[in-house]
C-alpha cells in the first residue's frame, strides 16, 4: 500500500492574498458610486422635510400674528367704548 506524500502548503501571513491599494481604492469608489443615488435621495428628502417644516412654521406664525392683531383690535375697540361710556358719549353699535 503506497501512501501519498503530499506536501502541505506553507502557511502564509496573508500578504499574498491582500489586494493592493489601487484595487481597494477602486472598490471604494465603485461602492460609493453605487450608493450615490441613495445619498442624493436622502438629501432630497431632508430638504423637502425642512421646507415643509419651514412652511408650517411660517403659516403658524402668520396665524399667531393674525390672532394677536385681532385681539389688539378687539381690546382697543373695547377700551375706546368704555372711555366713551365714561364720558357720556354714545358707544359704537353692539357695545351697549
Coordinates of N, CA and C in Angstrom, one line a residue:
X1 N 0.8 -1.2 0.0 CA 0.0 0.0 0.0 C 0.9 1.2 0.0
X2 N 0.7 2.0 -1.0 CA 1.5 3.2 -1.1 C 0.8 4.4 -0.5
X3 N 1.5 5.1 0.2 CA 0.9 6.3 0.8 C 1.4 7.6 0.0
X4 N 0.5 8.5 -0.1 CA 0.8 9.7 -0.8 C 1.5 10.6 0.2
X5 N 2.5 11.2 -0.3 CA 3.2 12.1 0.5 C 3.0 13.5 -0.1
X6 N 1.9 14.1 0.3 CA 1.7 15.5 -0.2 C 2.3 16.4 0.7
X7 N 2.8 17.4 0.1 CA 3.5 18.5 0.9 C 2.4 19.5 1.3
X8 N 2.2 19.8 2.5 CA 1.2 20.7 2.9 C 1.7 22.1 2.6
X9 N 0.7 22.9 2.1 CA 1.2 24.3 1.7 C 1.6 25.0 3.0
X10 N 2.6 25.8 2.8 CA 3.1 26.6 4.0 C 2.1 27.6 4.3
X11 N 2.0 27.9 5.6 CA 1.1 28.9 6.0 C 1.6 30.3 5.6
X12 N 0.7 31.1 5.1 CA 1.0 32.4 4.6 C 0.6 33.4 5.7
X13 N 1.3 34.6 5.7 CA 0.9 35.6 6.6 C -0.3 36.4 6.1
X14 N -0.8 36.1 4.9 CA -2.0 36.8 4.4 C -1.6 37.9 3.4
X15 N -0.3 38.2 3.3 CA 0.2 39.3 2.4 C 0.0 38.9 1.0
X16 N 0.0 37.6 0.7 CA -0.1 37.2 -0.7 C -1.6 37.3 -1.2
X17 N -2.5 37.4 -0.2 CA -3.9 37.5 -0.6 C -4.5 38.9 -0.5
X18 N -3.8 39.8 0.1 CA -4.3 41.1 0.3 C -4.2 41.9 -1.0
X19 N -5.4 42.5 -1.4 CA -5.4 43.3 -2.6 C -4.6 44.5 -2.5
X20 N -4.0 45.0 -3.6 CA -3.2 46.2 -3.5 C -4.1 47.5 -3.2
X21 N -3.4 48.6 -2.9 CA -4.1 49.8 -2.6 C -5.0 50.3 -3.7
X22 N -4.5 50.2 -4.9 CA -5.2 50.7 -6.1 C -6.6 49.9 -6.2
X23 N -6.5 48.6 -6.0 CA -7.7 47.8 -6.1 C -8.7 48.2 -5.0
X24 N -8.2 48.4 -3.8 CA -9.1 48.8 -2.7 C -9.7 50.2 -3.0
X25 N -8.9 51.1 -3.5 CA -9.4 52.4 -3.9 C -10.5 52.3 -4.9
X26 N -10.3 51.5 -5.9 CA -11.3 51.3 -7.0 C -12.6 50.7 -6.4
X27 N -12.4 49.7 -5.5 CA -13.6 49.1 -4.8 C -14.4 50.2 -4.1
X28 N -13.7 51.0 -3.3 CA -14.4 52.0 -2.5 C -15.1 53.0 -3.4
X29 N -14.5 53.4 -4.5 CA -15.1 54.3 -5.5 C -16.3 53.7 -6.1
X30 N -16.2 52.4 -6.5 CA -17.3 51.7 -7.1 C -18.5 51.6 -6.2
X31 N -18.3 51.3 -4.9 CA -19.3 51.2 -3.9 C -19.9 52.6 -3.7
X32 N -19.1 53.6 -3.5 CA -19.6 55.0 -3.3 C -20.4 55.5 -4.5
X33 N -20.0 55.1 -5.7 CA -20.8 55.4 -6.9 C -22.2 54.7 -6.9
X34 N -22.2 53.5 -6.4 CA -23.4 52.7 -6.3 C -24.4 53.3 -5.3
X35 N -23.9 53.8 -4.2 CA -24.8 54.4 -3.1 C -25.1 55.9 -3.3
X36 N -24.5 56.5 -4.3 CA -24.7 57.9 -4.5 C -26.1 58.3 -4.7
X37 N -26.9 57.5 -5.5 CA -28.3 57.8 -5.7 C -29.1 57.8 -4.3
X38 N -28.7 56.8 -3.5 CA -29.4 56.7 -2.1 C -29.1 58.0 -1.3
X39 N -27.8 58.4 -1.4 CA -27.4 59.6 -0.6 C -28.1 60.8 -1.1
X40 N -28.2 60.9 -2.5 CA -28.9 62.1 -3.0 C -30.4 62.0 -2.7
X41 N -31.0 60.9 -2.7 CA -32.4 60.7 -2.3 C -32.6 61.1 -0.9
X42 N -31.7 60.7 0.0 CA -31.8 61.1 1.4 C -31.7 62.6 1.6
X43 N -30.8 63.2 0.9 CA -30.6 64.7 0.9 C -31.8 65.4 0.4
X44 N -32.4 64.9 -0.7 CA -33.6 65.5 -1.2 C -34.8 65.4 -0.3
X45 N -34.9 64.2 0.4 CA -36.0 64.1 1.4 C -35.8 65.0 2.6
X46 N -34.5 65.2 3.0 CA -34.2 66.1 4.1 C -34.6 67.5 3.7
X47 N -34.3 67.9 2.5 CA -34.6 69.3 2.1 C -36.1 69.5 2.0
X48 N -36.8 68.5 1.5 CA -38.2 68.5 1.4 C -38.9 68.6 2.7
X49 N -38.4 67.8 3.7 CA -38.9 67.8 5.0 C -38.6 69.2 5.7
X50 N -37.4 69.7 5.5 CA -37.1 71.0 6.1 C -38.0 72.1 5.5
X51 N -38.3 72.0 4.2 CA -39.1 73.0 3.5 C -40.5 72.9 4.1
X52 N -41.0 71.7 4.3 CA -42.4 71.5 4.8 C -42.4 72.1 6.2
X53 N -41.4 71.8 7.0 CA -41.4 72.3 8.4 C -41.3 73.8 8.4
X54 N -40.5 74.4 7.5 CA -40.4 75.8 7.4 C -41.8 76.5 7.0
X55 N -42.4 75.8 6.0 CA -43.7 76.3 5.5 C -44.8 76.3 6.7
X56 N -44.8 75.2 7.4 CA -45.7 75.0 8.6 C -45.4 76.1 9.6
X57 N -44.1 76.3 9.9 CA -43.7 77.3 10.8 C -44.2 78.7 10.4
X58 N -44.0 79.1 9.1 CA -44.4 80.4 8.6 C -45.9 80.5 8.7
X59 N -46.7 79.5 8.4 CA -48.1 79.5 8.5 C -48.6 79.7 9.9
X60 N -47.9 79.0 10.8 CA -48.3 79.1 12.2 C -48.0 80.5 12.7
X61 N -46.9 81.0 12.4 CA -46.5 82.4 12.8 C -47.5 83.4 12.2
X62 N -47.9 83.2 11.0 CA -48.9 84.1 10.4 C -50.2 84.1 11.1
X63 N -50.6 82.9 11.4 CA -51.9 82.7 12.2 C -51.8 83.4 13.6
X64 N -50.7 83.2 14.2 CA -50.5 83.8 15.6 C -50.5 85.3 15.5
X65 N -49.8 85.8 14.4 CA -49.8 87.3 14.3 C -51.2 87.8 14.0
X66 N -52.0 87.1 13.1 CA -53.4 87.5 12.8 C -54.2 87.4 14.1
X67 N -54.1 86.4 14.9 CA -54.8 86.3 16.2 C -54.5 87.5 17.1
X68 N -53.2 87.8 17.2 CA -52.7 88.9 18.0 C -53.3 90.2 17.6
X69 N -53.2 90.4 16.2 CA -53.8 91.7 15.7 C -55.3 91.8 15.9
X70 N -56.0 90.6 15.8 CA -57.4 90.6 16.0 C -57.7 90.9 17.5
X71 N -57.0 90.3 18.4 CA -57.2 90.6 19.8 C -56.9 92.1 20.1
X72 N -55.8 92.6 19.5 CA -55.5 94.0 19.8 C -56.6 94.9 19.3
X73 N -57.2 94.7 18.1 CA -58.2 95.5 17.6 C -59.5 95.4 18.5
X74 N -59.8 94.2 19.0 CA -61.0 94.0 19.8 C -60.8 94.7 21.2
X75 N -59.6 94.6 21.8 CA -59.4 95.3 23.1 C -59.3 96.8 22.9
X76 N -58.8 97.2 21.8 CA -58.7 98.7 21.6 C -60.1 99.3 21.4
X77 N -60.9 98.6 20.6 CA -62.3 99.0 20.5 C -63.1 99.0 21.8
X78 N -62.8 97.9 22.6 CA -63.5 97.9 23.9 C -63.1 99.0 24.8
X79 N -61.8 99.3 24.8 CA -61.3 100.4 25.6 C -61.9 101.8 25.2
X80 N -61.9 102.0 23.9 CA -62.5 103.2 23.3 C -63.9 103.4 23.7
X81 N -64.7 102.3 23.7 CA -66.1 102.3 24.0 C -66.3 102.6 25.5
X82 N -65.4 102.0 26.3 CA -65.5 102.2 27.8 C -65.3 103.7 28.1
X83 N -64.3 104.2 27.4 CA -64.0 105.7 27.6 C -65.1 106.6 27.1
X84 N -65.8 106.2 26.0 CA -66.9 106.9 25.5 C -68.1 106.8 26.6
X85 N -68.3 105.7 27.1 CA -69.4 105.4 28.1 C -69.1 106.3 29.3
X86 N -67.8 106.3 29.8 CA -67.5 107.1 31.0 C -67.7 108.5 30.7
X87 N -67.4 109.0 29.5 CA -67.5 110.4 29.1 C -68.9 110.8 28.8
X88 N -69.8 109.7 28.7 CA -71.2 110.0 28.4 C -71.5 110.1 26.9
X89 N -70.5 109.8 26.1 CA -70.7 109.8 24.6 C -71.4 108.5 24.2
X90 N -72.0 108.5 23.0 CA -72.6 107.3 22.5 C -71.5 106.3 22.2
X91 N -71.8 105.0 22.5 CA -70.8 104.0 22.2 C -71.1 103.5 20.8
X92 N -70.2 102.7 20.2 CA -70.4 102.1 18.9 C -71.5 101.1 19.0
X93 N -72.1 100.8 17.9 CA -73.2 99.8 17.8 C -72.7 98.5 18.3
X94 N -73.5 97.8 19.0 CA -73.1 96.5 19.5 C -72.4 96.5 20.8
X95 N -72.1 97.7 21.4 CA -71.3 97.7 22.6 C -72.2 98.3 23.8
X96 N -73.4 98.4 23.6 CA -74.2 99.0 24.7 C -74.6 98.0 25.7

